[in-house]
XYZ file of C-alpha atoms in Angstrom:
582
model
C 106.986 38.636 62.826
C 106.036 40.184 66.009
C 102.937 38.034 66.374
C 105.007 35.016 65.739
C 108.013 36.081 68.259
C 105.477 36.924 70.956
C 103.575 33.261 70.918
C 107.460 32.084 70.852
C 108.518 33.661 74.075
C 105.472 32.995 75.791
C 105.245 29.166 75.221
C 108.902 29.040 76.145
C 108.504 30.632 79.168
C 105.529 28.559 80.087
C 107.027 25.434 79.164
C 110.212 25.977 81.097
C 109.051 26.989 84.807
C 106.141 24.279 84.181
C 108.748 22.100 83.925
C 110.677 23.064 87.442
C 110.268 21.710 90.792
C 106.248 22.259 91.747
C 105.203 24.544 94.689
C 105.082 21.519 96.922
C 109.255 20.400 96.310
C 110.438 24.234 96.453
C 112.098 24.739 99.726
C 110.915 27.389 102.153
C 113.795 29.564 103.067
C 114.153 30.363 106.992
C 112.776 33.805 106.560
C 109.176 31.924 106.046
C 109.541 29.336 108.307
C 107.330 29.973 110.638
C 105.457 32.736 108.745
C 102.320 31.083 109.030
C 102.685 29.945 113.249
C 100.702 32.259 115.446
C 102.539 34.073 118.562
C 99.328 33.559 120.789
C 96.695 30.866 119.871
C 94.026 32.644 117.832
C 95.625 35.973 117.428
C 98.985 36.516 115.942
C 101.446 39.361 117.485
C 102.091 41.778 114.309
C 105.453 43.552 113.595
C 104.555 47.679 113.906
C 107.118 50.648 112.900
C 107.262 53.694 114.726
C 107.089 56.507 112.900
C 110.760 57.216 111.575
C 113.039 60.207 113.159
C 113.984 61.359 110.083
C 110.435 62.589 109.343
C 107.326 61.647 107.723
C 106.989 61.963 104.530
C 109.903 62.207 101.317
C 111.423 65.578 100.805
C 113.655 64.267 97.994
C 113.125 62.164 94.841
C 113.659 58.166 95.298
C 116.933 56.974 94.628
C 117.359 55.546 91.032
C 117.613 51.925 91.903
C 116.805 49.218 95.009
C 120.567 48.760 94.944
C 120.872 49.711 98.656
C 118.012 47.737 99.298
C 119.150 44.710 98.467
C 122.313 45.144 99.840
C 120.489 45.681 103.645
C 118.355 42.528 102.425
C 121.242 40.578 102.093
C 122.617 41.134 105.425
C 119.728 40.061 106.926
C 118.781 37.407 104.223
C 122.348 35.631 104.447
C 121.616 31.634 103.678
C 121.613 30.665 100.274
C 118.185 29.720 99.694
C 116.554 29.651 96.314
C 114.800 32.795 96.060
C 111.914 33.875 93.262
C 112.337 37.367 91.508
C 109.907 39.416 89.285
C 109.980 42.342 87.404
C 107.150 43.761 85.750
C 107.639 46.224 82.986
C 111.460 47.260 82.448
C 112.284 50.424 82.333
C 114.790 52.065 80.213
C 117.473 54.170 81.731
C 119.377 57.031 80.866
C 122.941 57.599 81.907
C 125.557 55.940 84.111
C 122.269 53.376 84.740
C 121.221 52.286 81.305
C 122.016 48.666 81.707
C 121.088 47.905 85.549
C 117.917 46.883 85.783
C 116.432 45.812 88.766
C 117.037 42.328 87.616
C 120.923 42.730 87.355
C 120.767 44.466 91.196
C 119.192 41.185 92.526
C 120.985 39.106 91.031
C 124.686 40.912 92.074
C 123.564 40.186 95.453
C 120.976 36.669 95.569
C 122.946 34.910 92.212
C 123.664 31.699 94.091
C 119.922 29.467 92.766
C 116.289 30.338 92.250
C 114.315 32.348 89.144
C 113.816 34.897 87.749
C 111.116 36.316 85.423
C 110.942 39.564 83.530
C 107.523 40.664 81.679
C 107.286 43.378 79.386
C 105.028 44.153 76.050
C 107.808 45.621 74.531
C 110.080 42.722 72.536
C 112.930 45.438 72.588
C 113.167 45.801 76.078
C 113.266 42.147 76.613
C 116.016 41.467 73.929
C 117.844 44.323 75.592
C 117.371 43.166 79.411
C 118.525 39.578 78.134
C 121.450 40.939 76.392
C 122.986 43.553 79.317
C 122.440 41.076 82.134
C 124.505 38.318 80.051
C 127.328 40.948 80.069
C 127.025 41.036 84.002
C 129.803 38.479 85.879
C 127.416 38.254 88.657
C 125.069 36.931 86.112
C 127.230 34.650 83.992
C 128.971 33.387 87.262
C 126.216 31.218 88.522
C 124.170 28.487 86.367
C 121.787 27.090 89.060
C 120.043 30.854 88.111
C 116.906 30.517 86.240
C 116.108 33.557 84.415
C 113.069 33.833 82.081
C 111.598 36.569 79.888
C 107.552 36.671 79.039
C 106.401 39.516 76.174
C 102.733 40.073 77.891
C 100.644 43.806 79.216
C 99.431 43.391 82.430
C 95.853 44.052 82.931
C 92.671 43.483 85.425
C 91.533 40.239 83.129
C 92.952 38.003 80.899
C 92.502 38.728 77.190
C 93.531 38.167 73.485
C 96.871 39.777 72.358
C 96.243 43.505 71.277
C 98.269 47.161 71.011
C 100.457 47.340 74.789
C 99.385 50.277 76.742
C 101.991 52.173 78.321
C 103.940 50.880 81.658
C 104.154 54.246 83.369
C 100.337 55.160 82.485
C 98.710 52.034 83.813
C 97.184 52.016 80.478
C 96.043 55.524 80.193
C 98.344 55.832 76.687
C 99.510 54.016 73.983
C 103.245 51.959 74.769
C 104.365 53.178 71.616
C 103.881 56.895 72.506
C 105.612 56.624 75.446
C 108.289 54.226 74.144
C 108.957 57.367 71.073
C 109.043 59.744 73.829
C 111.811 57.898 76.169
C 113.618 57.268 73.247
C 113.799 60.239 71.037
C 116.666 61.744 72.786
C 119.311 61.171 75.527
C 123.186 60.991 75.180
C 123.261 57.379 74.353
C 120.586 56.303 72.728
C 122.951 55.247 69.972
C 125.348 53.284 71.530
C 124.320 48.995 71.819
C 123.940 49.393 75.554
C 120.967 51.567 75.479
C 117.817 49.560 75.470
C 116.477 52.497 72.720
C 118.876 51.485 70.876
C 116.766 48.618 69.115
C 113.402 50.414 69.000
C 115.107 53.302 66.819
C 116.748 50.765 64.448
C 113.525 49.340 63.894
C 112.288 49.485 59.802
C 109.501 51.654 60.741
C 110.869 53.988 63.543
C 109.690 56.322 64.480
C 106.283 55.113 63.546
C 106.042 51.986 66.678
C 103.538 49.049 66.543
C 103.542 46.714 69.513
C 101.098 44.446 69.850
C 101.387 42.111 73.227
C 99.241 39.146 75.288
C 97.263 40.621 77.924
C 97.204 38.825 81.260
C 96.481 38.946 84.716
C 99.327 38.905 87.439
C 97.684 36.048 89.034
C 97.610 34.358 85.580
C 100.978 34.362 85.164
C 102.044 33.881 88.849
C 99.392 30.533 88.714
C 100.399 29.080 85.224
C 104.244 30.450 85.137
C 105.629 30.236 88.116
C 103.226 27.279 89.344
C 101.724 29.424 92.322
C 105.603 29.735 94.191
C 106.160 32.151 96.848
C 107.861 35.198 95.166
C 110.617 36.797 97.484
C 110.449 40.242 95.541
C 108.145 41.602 93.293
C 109.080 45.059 91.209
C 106.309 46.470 89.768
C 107.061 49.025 86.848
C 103.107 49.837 86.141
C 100.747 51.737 87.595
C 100.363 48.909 90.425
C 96.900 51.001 91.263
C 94.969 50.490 88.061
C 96.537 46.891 87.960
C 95.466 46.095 91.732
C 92.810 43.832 90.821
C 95.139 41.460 88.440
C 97.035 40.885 91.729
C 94.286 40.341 94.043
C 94.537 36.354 94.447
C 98.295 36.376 94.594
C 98.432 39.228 97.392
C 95.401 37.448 99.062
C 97.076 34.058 99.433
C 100.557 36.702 100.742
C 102.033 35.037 98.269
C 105.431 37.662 98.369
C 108.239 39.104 100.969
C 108.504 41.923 99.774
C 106.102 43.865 97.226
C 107.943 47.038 95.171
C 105.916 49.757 93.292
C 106.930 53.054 92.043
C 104.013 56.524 92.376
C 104.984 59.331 89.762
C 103.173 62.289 89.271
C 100.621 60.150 87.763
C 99.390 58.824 90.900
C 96.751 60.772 93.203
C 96.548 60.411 96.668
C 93.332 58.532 96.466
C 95.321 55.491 95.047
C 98.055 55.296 96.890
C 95.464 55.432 99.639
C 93.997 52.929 97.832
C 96.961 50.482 97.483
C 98.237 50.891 101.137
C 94.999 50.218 102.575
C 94.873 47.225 100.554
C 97.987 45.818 101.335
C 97.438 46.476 104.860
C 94.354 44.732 104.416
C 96.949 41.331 103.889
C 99.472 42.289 106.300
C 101.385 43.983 104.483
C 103.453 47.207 105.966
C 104.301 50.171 103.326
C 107.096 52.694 103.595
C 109.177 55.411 101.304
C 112.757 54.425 100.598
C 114.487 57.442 101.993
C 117.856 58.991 100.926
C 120.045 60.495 103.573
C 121.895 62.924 102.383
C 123.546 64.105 105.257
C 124.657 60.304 106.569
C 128.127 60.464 107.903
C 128.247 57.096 105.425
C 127.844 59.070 102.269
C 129.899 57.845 99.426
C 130.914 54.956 101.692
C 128.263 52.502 99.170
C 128.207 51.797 95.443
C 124.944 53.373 95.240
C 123.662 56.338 93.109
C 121.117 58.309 94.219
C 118.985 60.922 91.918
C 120.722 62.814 89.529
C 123.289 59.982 89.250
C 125.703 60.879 91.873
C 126.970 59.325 94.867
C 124.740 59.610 97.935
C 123.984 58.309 100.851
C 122.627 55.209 102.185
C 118.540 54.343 102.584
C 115.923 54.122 105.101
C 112.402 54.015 105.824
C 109.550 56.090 106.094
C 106.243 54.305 106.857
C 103.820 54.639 105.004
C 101.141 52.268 106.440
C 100.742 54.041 109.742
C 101.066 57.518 108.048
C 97.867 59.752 107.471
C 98.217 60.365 103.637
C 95.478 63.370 103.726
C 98.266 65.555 105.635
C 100.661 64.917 103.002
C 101.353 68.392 100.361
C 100.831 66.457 97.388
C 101.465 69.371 95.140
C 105.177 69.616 96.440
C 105.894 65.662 97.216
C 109.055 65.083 95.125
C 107.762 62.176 92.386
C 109.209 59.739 91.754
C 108.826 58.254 95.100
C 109.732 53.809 95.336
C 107.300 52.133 98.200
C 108.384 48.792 99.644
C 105.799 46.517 101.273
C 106.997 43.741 103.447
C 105.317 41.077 104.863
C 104.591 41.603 108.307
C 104.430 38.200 109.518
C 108.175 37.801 108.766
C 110.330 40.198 111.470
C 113.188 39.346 110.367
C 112.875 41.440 107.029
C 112.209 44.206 109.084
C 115.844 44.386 110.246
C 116.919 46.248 107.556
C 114.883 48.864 109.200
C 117.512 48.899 111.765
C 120.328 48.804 109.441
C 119.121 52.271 107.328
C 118.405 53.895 110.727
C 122.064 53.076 112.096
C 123.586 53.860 108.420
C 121.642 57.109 107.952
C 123.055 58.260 111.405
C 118.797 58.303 112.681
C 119.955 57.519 116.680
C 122.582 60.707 116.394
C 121.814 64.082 117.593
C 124.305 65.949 114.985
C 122.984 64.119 111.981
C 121.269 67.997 110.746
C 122.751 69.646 107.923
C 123.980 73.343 108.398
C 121.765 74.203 106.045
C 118.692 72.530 107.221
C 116.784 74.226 109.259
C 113.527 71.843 108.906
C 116.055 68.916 111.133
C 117.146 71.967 113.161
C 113.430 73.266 114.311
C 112.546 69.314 114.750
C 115.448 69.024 116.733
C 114.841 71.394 119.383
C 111.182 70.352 119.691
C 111.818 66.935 120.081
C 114.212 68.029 123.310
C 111.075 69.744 125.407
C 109.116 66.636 127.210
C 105.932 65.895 125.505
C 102.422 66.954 126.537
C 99.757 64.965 129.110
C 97.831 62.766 127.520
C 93.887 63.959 126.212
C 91.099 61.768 126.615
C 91.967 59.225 129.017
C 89.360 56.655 129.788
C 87.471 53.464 129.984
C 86.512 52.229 126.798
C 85.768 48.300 128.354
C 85.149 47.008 131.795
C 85.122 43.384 133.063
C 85.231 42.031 136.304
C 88.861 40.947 136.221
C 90.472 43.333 132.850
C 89.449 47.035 132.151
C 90.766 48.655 128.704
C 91.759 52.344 128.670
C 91.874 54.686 125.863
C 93.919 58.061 125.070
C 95.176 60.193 122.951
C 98.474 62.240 122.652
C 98.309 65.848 123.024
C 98.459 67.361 119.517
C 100.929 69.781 120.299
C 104.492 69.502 121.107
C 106.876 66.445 120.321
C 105.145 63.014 119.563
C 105.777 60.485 123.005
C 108.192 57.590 122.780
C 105.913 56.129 125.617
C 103.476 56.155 128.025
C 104.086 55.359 131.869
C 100.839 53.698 133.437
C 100.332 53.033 137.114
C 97.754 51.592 139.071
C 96.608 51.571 142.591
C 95.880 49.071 144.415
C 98.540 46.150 143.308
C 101.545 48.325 142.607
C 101.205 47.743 139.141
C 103.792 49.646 136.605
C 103.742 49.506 132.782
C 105.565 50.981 130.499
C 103.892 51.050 126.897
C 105.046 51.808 123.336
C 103.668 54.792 120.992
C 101.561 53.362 118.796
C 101.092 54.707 115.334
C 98.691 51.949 113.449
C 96.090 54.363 113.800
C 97.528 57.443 112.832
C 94.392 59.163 111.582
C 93.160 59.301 114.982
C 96.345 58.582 116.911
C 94.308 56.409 119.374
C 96.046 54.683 121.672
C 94.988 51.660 123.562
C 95.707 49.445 126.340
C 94.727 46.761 128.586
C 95.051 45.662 132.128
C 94.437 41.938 133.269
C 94.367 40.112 136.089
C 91.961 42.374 138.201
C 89.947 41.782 140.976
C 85.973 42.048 140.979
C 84.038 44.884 142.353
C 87.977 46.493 142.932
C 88.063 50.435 142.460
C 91.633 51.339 140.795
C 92.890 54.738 140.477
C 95.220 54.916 137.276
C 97.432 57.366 136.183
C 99.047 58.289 132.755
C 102.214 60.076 131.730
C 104.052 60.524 127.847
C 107.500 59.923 128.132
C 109.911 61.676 125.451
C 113.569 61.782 124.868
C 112.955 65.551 126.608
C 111.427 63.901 129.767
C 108.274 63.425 131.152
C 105.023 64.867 131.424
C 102.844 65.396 134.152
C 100.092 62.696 135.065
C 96.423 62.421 134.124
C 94.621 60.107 136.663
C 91.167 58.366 136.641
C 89.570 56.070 139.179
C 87.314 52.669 137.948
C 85.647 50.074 139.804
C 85.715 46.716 138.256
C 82.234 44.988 137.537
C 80.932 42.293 139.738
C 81.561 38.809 138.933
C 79.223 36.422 136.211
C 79.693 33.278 136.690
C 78.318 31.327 133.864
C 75.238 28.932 134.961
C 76.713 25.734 133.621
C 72.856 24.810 133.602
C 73.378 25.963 130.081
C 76.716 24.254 128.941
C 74.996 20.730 129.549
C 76.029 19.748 125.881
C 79.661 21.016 126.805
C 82.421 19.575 128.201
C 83.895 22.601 130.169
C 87.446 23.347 131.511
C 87.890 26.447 133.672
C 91.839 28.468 133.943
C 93.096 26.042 130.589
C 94.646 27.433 127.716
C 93.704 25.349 124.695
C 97.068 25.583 122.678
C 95.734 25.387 119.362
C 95.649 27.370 116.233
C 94.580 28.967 113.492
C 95.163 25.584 111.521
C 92.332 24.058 114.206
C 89.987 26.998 114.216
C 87.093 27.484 112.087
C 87.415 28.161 108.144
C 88.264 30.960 107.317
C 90.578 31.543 110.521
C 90.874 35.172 111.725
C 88.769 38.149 112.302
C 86.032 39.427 109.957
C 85.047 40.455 107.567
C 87.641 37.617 106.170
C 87.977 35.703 108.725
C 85.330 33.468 111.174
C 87.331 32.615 113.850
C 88.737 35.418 115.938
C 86.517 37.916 117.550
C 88.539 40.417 119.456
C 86.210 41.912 122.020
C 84.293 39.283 122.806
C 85.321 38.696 126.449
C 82.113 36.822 127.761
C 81.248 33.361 127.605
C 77.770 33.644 126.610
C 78.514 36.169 123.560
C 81.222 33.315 122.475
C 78.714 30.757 122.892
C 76.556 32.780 120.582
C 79.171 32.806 118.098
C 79.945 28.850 118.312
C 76.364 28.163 117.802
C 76.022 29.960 114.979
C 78.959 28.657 112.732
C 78.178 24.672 111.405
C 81.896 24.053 111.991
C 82.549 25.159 115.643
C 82.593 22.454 117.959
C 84.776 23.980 120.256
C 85.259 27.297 122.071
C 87.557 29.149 124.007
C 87.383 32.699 126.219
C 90.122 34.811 127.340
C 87.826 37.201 129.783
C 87.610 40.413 128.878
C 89.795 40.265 125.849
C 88.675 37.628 123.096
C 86.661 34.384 121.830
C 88.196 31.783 119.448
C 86.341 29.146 117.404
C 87.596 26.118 117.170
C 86.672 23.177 114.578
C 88.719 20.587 116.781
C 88.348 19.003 120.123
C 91.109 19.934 121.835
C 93.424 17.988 123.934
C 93.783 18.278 127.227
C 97.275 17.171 126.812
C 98.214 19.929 124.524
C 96.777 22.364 126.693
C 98.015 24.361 129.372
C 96.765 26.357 132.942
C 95.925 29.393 132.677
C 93.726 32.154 134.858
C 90.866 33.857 133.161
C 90.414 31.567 130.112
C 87.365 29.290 129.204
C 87.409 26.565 127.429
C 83.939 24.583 126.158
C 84.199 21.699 123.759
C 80.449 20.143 122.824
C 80.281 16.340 124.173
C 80.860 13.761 121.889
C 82.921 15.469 119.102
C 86.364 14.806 118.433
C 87.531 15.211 114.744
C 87.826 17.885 112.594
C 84.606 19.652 111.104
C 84.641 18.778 107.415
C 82.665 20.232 104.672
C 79.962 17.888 102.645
């Protein structure tokens, strides 16, 4: 019976989003739009987060749902574009939350068209999910809603059906033991809303047997869902030990936003693990945070741990975080990590909506009672330290790059005010916490002279004030002016911007090790040149001096182009069209 019912859900599911429109015909909501356009030709101009004021890593358990989520992501989200929805392995809930799945919180707020799929290798849970979320008026409201239910384990490869392993233990322990143990007590396991409430009317309970197709991510999100941008993913497993079932889906960034939860199962090394890999993709991570001092407390219908009434949620990133400083020991597990797709900013405004709802921008937001705000507080009000290390890390003849770091003691800068002598030039530049391990901090000045000595001086700016300066002085290097003795097989164009993109450049586009296309660095002609002649597709190539080199498989167009000092741009004679491939 169970064989026959899983082979039943499967084929239906199959069948049924085979059968909707193809990848090509879906629409592509706003929000994605221009996901794929680059800022700058040949580099694109990513999305960071400063590390949040509320801290930097969770000092409370996760709140029991994404309900608050959502309800941010539908402020900022607010067309009615059909959207894509997955959960992967339900969970049963105890309490005042048996019946909302994730599923039923998405679909109270983005009900109006789209899909949704739920997989599980428990039948139960399926029947269940099906059953509560038909009781939901959100749900029954709307029938341009697709939702779908697949009985498959995820795993790493695609295989023959066999015993499910458990959700929570990525696979460590049988599904049945953990299914007996969730549902051998609670206060209402016996009542028809409880998804135990099945699995302990079953003939042979509480001896289990489940028995479940195992498959890839990617198989299902290829052959299911017909390879469709997902807007949210909820991953129930162990998303570590399943990372390599995902890896063409997350490679081709084929979600908005990616949800996982780390229990006390996790180590550090995986989450480490995950991040960096997500990262890898573009892909920024952060801890849903619970403020439970929020002036807006009670103000949302939203439960927090425990069950009761809390405040509202923001973010703690993760991605720019060193996780090695962490206390793992004492981090509060469970712990929910969201991972949104950096090339889409305007997902990141719900940033700005928890910050302004958790009460991040005011002063008084400390409890009386907590005296970790308090101490941070009163060191954030002293002005931060001078900057260590200043210094050259690349000269040119017209753009020199400087280096620092923060001082490690006292409150992290907001800023950094740069000036430089001669020119009267005055920057102000962000914090920057992508590279929090080191906290290395990086900047560059263009639009020098040659042969020029600057003197440049550096001060951290904090919400306490100022520090005092650190200077250096630099000379610029002498000018190189290529011999176009050895461009004869180019066509070459001095001060033009090329316009083009990563759609023109070289296969794979963007830096290595996965891209071809981009080298960051490479300020010089000749080293670009290098490059060009060395890749079978480049026919074209462009220099920004003292910055970067882009390969191009095009011939660009003057017309398309624009003027602009300090870049190069060579094209060889002769070629016009696009490289292609025999």
């Amino acid at each position: 019976m169970c064989g026959m019912c899983t082979r039943c859900v499967v084929c239906v599911v199959l069948f049924n989003l085979r059968a909707s429109k193809s990848q090509d015909d879906w629409p592509t909501c706003s929000n994605r739009e221009f996901r794929d356009d680059e800022v700058e030709p040949g580099g694109l101009k990513l999305l960071g987060v400063k590390e949040s004021p509320l801290g930097f890593f969770p000092h409370h358990q996760a709140a029991m749902t994404h309900e608050h989520f959502f309800q941010q992501l539908r402020e900022v989200l607010t067309d009615d574009c059909p959207r894509i929805f997955v959960e992967v392995a339900l969970q049963p809930a105890a309490g005042p939350m048996m019946n909302w799945s994730s599923t039923s919180l998405w679909l109270r707020y983005f009900n109006h068209s789209g899909m949704v799929l739920a997989i599980d290798p428990v039948n139960d849970f399926l029947k269940h999910h099906a059953d509560a979320l038909q009781k939901e008026p959100w749900v029954s409201a709307t029938r341009s809603m697709k939702v779908e239910h697949m009985h498959a384990s995820l795993g790493t490869t695609d295989g023959a059906d066999g015993q499910a392993t458990s959700k929570e233990d990525g696979g460590r322990a049988d599904s049945q033991d953990e299914v007996r143990r969730l549902c051998e007590t609670g206060p209402a396991i016996d009542t028809a809303d409880h998804p135990c409430f099945y699995i302990r009317r079953r003939d042979s309970w509480p001896q289990l047997d489940f028995h479940s197709p195992t498959l890839t991510f990617d198989t299902i999100w290829k052959r299911s869902l017909g390879g469709k941008h997902i807007d949210f993913l909820d991953i129930g497993s162990n998303f570590a030990r399943l990372l390599k079932g995902f890896s063409k889906s997350i490679s081709a960034r084929a979600f908005t936003v990616i949800a996982f939860q780390v229990n006390q199962r996790w180590t550090r090394a995986e989450l480490q693990q995950v991040v960096a890999y997500l990262d890898k993709f573009e892909y920024f991570s952060m801890f849903p945070l619970v403020c439970k001092d929020s002036s807006q407390v009670g103000t949302f219908d939203y439960y927090g741990p425990g069950g009761e009434k809390v405040g509202p949620t923001t973010y703690l990133p993760v991605s720019s975080t060193d996780i090695n400083v962490i206390d793992w020991e004492k981090m509060p597990f469970p712990q929910d990590v969201i991972s949104l797709d950096l090339r889409q900013p305007e997902i990141f405004k719900i940033i700005q909506l928890g910050d302004a709802q958790c009460d991040s921008e005011d002063d008084s937001v400390c409890g009386s009672d907590d005296e970790q705000c308090r101490a941070g507080d009163a060191a954030t009000s002293r002005p931060p330290e001078r900057p260590q290390l200043f210094r050259v890390s690349k000269s040119g003849s017209r753009s020199i790059t400087l280096e620092w770091r923060p001082h490690p003691d006292g409150p992290t800068p907001d800023s950094y005010l740069l000036r430089l002598e001669p020119g009267a030039l005055e920057e102000t530049i962000d914090h920057d916490t992508f590279d929090a391990l080191s906290s290395l901090q990086s900047y560059t000045i263009n639009g020098l002279r040659p042969s020029v000595e600057y003197t440049i001086s550096l001060r951290a700016l904090g919400i306490g004030g100022e520090s005092s300066k650190v200077t250096l002085s630099h000379r610029t290097e002498l000018e190189e002016v290529p011999s176009l003795d050895s461009f004869t097989s180019y066509d070459i164009i001095e001060g033009m911007h090329c316009g083009m993109g990563a759609a023109e450049e070289v296969q794979p586009a963007g830096p290595s090790p996965s891209g071809a296309s981009y080298f960051p660095g490479v300020g010089d002609v000749k080293g670009c040149q290098i490059r060009c002649e060395g890749n079978r597709q480049c026919i074209a190539f462009q220099v920004h001096e003292g910055n970067a080199c882009w390969l191009y498989r095009r011939k660009p167009d003057r017309r398309l182009g624009r003027s602009d000092f300090g870049w190069w741009l060579f094209a060889l004679l002769g070629k016009q069209e696009i490289y292609q491939r025999s």
